mmCIF file of C-alpha atoms in Angstrom:
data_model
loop_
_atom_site.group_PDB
_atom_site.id
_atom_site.type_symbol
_atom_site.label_atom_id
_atom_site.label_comp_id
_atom_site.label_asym_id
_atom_site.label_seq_id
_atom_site.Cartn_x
_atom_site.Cartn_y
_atom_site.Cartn_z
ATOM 1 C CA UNK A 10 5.749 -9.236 9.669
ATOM 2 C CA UNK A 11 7.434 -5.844 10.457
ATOM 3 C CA UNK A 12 6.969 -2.528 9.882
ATOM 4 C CA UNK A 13 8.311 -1.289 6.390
ATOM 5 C CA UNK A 14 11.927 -0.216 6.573
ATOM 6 C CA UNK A 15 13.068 3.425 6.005
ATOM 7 C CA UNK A 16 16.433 5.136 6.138
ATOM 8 C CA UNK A 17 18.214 4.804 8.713
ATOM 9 C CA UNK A 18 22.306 4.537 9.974
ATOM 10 C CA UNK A 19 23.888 1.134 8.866
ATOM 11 C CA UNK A 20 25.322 0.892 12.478
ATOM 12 C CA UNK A 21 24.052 -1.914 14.142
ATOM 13 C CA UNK A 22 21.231 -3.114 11.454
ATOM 14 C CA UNK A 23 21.153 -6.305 10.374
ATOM 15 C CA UNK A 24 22.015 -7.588 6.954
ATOM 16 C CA UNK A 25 18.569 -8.568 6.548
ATOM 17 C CA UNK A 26 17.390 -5.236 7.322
ATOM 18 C CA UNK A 27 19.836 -3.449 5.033
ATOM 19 C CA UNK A 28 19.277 -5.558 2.320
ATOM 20 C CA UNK A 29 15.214 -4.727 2.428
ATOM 21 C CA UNK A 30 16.184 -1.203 2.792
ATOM 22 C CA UNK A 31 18.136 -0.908 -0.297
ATOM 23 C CA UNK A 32 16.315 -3.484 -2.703
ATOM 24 C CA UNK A 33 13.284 -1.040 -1.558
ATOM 25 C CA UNK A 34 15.220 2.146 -2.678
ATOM 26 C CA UNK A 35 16.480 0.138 -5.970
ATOM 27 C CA UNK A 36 13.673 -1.236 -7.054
ATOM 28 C CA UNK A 37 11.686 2.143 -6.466
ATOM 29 C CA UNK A 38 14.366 4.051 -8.989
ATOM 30 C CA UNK A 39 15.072 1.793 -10.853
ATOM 31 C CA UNK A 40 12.170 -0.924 -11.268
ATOM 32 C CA UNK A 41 12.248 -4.411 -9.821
ATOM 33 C CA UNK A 42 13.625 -5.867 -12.921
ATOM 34 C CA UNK A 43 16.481 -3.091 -13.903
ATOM 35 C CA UNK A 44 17.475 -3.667 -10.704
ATOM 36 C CA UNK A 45 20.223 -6.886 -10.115
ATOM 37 C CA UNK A 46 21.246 -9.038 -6.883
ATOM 38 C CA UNK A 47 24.290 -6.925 -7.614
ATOM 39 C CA UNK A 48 22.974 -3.524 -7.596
ATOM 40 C CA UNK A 49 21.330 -4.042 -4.016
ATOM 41 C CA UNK A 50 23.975 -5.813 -1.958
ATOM 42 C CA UNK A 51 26.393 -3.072 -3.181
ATOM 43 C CA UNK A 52 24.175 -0.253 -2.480
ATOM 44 C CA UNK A 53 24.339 -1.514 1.461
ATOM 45 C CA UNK A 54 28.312 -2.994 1.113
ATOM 46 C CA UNK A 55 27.419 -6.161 1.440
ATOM 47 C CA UNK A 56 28.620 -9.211 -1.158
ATOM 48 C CA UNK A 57 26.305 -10.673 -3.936
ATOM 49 C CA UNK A 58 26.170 -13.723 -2.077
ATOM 50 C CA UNK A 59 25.228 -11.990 1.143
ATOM 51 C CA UNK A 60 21.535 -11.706 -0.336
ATOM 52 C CA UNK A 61 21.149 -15.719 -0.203
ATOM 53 C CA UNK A 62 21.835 -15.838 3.143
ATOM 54 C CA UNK A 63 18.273 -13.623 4.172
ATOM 55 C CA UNK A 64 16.130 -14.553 1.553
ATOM 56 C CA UNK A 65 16.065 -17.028 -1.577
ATOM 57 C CA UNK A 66 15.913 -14.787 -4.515
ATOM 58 C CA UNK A 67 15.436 -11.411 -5.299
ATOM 59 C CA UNK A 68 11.700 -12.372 -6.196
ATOM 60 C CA UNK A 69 11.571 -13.774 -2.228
ATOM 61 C CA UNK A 70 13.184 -9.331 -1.339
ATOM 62 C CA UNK A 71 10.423 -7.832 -3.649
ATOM 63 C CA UNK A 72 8.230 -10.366 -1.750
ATOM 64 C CA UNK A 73 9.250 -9.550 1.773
ATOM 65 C CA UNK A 74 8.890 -5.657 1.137
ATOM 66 C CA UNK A 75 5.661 -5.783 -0.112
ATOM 67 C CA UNK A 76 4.296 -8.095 2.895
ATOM 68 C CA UNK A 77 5.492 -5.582 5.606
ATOM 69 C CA UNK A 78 4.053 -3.054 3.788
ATOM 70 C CA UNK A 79 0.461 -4.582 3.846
ATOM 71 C CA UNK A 80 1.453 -5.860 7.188
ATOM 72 C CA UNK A 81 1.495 -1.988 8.415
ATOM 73 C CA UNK A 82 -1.395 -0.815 6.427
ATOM 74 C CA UNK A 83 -3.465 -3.947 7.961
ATOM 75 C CA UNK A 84 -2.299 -2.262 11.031
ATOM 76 C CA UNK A 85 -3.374 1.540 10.443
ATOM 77 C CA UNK A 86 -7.134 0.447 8.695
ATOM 78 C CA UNK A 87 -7.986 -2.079 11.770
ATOM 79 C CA UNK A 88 -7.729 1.033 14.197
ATOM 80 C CA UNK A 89 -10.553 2.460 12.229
ATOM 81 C CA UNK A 90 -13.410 2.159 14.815
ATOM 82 C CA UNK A 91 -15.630 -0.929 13.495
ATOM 83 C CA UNK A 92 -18.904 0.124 15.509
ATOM 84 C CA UNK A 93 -19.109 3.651 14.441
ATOM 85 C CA UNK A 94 -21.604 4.123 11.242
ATOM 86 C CA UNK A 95 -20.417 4.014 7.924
ATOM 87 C CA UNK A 96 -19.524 7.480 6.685
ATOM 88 C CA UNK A 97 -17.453 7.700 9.358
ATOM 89 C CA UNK A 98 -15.882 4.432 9.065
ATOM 90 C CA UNK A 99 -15.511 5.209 5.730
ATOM 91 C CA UNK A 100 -13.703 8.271 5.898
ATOM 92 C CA UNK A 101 -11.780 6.697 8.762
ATOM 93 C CA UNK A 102 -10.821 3.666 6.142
ATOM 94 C CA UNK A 103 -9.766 6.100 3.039
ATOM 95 C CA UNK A 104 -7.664 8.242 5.805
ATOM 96 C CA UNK A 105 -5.856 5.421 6.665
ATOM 97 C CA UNK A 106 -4.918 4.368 3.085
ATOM 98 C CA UNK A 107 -4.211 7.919 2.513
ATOM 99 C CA UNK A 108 -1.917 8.654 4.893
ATOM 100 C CA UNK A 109 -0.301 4.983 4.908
ATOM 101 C CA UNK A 110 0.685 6.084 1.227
ATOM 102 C CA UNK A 111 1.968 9.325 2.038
ATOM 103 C CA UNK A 112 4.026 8.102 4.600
ATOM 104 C CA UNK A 113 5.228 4.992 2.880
ATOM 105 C CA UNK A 114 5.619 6.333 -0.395
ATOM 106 C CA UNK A 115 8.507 3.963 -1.806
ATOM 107 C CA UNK A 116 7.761 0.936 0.174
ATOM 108 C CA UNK A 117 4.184 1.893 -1.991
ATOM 109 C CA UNK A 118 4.816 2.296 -5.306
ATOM 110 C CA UNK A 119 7.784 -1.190 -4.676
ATOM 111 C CA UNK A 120 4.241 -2.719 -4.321
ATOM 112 C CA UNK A 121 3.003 -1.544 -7.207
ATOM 113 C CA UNK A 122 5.359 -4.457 -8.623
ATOM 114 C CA UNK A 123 3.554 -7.526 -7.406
ATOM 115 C CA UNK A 124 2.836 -9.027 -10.690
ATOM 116 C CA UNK A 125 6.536 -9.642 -10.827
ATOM 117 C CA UNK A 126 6.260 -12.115 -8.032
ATOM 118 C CA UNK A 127 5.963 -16.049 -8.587
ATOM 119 C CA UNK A 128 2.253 -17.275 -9.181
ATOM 120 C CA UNK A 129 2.103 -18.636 -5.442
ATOM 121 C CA UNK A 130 2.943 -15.046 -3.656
ATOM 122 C CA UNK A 131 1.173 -13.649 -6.654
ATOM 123 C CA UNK A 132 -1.617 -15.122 -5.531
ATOM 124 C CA UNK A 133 -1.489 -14.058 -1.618
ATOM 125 C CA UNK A 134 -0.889 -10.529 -2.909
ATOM 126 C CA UNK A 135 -4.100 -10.660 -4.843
ATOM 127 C CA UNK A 136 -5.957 -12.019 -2.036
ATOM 128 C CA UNK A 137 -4.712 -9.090 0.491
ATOM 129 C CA UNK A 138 -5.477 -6.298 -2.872
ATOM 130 C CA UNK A 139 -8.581 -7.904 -2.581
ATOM 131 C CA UNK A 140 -9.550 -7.755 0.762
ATOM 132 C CA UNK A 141 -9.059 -4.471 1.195
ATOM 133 C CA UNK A 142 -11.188 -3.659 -1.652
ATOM 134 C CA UNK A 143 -14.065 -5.824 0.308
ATOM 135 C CA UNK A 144 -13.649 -4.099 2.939
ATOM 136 C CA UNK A 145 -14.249 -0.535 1.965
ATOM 137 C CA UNK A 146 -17.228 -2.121 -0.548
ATOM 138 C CA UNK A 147 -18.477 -3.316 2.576
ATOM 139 C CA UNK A 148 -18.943 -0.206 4.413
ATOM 140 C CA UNK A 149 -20.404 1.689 1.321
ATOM 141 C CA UNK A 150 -22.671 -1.046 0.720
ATOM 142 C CA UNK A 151 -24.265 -0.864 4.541
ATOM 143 C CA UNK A 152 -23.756 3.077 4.221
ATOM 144 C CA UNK A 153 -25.972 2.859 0.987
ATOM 145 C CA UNK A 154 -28.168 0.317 2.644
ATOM 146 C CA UNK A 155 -29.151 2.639 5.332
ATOM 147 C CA UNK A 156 -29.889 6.002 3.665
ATOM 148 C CA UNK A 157 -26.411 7.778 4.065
ATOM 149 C CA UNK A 158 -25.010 6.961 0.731
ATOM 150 C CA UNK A 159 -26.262 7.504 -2.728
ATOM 151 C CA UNK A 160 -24.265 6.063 -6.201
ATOM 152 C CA UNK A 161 -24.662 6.537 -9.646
ATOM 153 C CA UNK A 162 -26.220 3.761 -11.458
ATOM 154 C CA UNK A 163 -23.882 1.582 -13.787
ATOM 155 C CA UNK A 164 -25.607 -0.797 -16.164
ATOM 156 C CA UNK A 165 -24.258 -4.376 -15.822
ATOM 157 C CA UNK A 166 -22.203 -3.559 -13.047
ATOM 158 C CA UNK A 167 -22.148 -3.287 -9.078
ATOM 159 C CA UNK A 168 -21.694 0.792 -8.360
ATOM 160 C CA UNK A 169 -20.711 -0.417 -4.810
ATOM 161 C CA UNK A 170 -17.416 -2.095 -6.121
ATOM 162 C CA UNK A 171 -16.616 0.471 -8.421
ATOM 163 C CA UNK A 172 -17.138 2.872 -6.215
ATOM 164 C CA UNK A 173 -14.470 1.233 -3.665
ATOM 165 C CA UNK A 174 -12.248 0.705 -6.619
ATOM 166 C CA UNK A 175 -12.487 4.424 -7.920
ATOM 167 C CA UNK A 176 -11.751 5.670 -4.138
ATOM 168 C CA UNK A 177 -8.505 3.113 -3.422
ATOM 169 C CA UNK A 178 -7.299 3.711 -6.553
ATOM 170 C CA UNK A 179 -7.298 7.523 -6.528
ATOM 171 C CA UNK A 180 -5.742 7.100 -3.275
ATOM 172 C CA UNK A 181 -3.204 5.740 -3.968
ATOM 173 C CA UNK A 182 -2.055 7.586 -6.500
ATOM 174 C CA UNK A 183 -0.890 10.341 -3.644
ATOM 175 C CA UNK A 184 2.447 7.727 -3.376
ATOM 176 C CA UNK A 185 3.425 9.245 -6.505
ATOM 177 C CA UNK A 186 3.443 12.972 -6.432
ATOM 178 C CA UNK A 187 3.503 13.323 -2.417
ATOM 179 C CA UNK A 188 6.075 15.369 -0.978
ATOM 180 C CA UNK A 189 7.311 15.379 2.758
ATOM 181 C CA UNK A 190 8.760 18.231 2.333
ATOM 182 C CA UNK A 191 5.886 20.216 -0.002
ATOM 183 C CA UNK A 192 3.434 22.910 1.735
ATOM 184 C CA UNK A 193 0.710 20.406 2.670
ATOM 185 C CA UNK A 194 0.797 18.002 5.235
ATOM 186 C CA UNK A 195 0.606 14.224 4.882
ATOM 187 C CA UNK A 196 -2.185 14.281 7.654
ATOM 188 C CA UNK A 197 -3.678 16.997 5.517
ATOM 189 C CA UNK A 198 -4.044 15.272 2.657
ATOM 190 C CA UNK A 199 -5.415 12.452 3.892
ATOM 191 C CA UNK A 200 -8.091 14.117 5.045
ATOM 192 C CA UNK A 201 -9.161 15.822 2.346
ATOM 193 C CA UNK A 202 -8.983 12.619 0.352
ATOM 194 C CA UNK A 203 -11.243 10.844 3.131
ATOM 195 C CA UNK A 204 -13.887 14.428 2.898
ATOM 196 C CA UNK A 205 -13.393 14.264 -1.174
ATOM 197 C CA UNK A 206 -14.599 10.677 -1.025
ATOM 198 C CA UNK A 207 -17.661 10.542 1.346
ATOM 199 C CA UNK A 208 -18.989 13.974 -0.443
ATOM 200 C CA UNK A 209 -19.031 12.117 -3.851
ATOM 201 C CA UNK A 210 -21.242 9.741 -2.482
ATOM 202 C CA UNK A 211 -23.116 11.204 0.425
ATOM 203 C CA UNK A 212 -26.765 11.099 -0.162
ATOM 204 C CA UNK A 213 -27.932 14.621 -1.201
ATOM 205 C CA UNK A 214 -31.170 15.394 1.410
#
């Protein structure tokens, strides 16, 4: 899988690429399902049949976009160190999300339309939601574990995975409002989501 596509000059790209590029752009304005076959291969000059010949439907684009765009967030959240302890792992994992989000803001929110995939890619999509959930449950749980974190106590439900749910969630919310071109920095951000995070939970000594 490749890195999420961004804006770039038509000359030399492939189809392919051009045809990710602008279903991305589409489907971020407009929503996956405003958005027709027609709408994306004229937005990069291409004909409507043009889109058949990269991928089988324009379920099979949304699909495509929103696998590079784990693919490169996979990438950015296994270069957080896995033997350092877990509030800094854990700021090192919410970073990561962070600044993934700021950086891929429309490839981001295009994700955000996963439920409009078939039940099989459904499925995967869930799984990879999923996993990244278990992983940042994972290092709050061995954070709490060991003394360094400290959660609220829910009745009837595991603080740990709400906790991780509360923190990913929030996060990604910066795809929506972030701006490149706004006074604070995307690096910036991120960390202050990442401090924001491990104080909430930090064990008060």
């Amino acid at each position: 899988m490749g890195t999420p596509v961004r804006s770039r000059s038509r000359n030399g790209q492939h189809p392919r690429v051009r045809l990710q590029e602008a279903g991305t752009r589409l489907f971020y304005n407009k929503g996956f399902h405003a958005t027709s076959v027609r709408d994306i291969t004229e937005a990069c000059g291409l004909t409507p049949g043009a889109l058949y010949n990269h991928f089988g439907s324009k379920e099979e684009l949304l699909y495509s976009i929103i696998m590079d765009g784990h693919a490169a967030l996979d990438r950015m959240l296994d270069a957080v160190r896995a033997d350092a302890p877990a509030p800094e792992r854990l700021h090192g994992l919410i970073e990561a999300f962070v600044l993934h989000h700021t950086r891929y803001r429309k490839e981001a929110v295009v994700g955000d339309e996963w439920r409009a995939l078939d039940e099989e890619h459904r499925d995967e999509v869930r799984r990879l939601r999923l996993g990244i959930r278990a992983r940042v449950s994972d290092v709050i749980r061995e954070g709490a574990a060991a003394g360094a974190f400290e959660l609220p106590k829910v009745p009837n439900g595991d603080p740990v995975r709400m906790a991780a749910t509360a923190a990913l969630d929030m996060s990604f919310r910066v795809a929506g409002w972030f701006s490149p071109d706004g006074p604070v920095s995307d690096t910036a951000v991120a960390a202050f989501y990442a401090d924001l995070v491990l104080r909430s939970i930090s064990k008060v000594r």
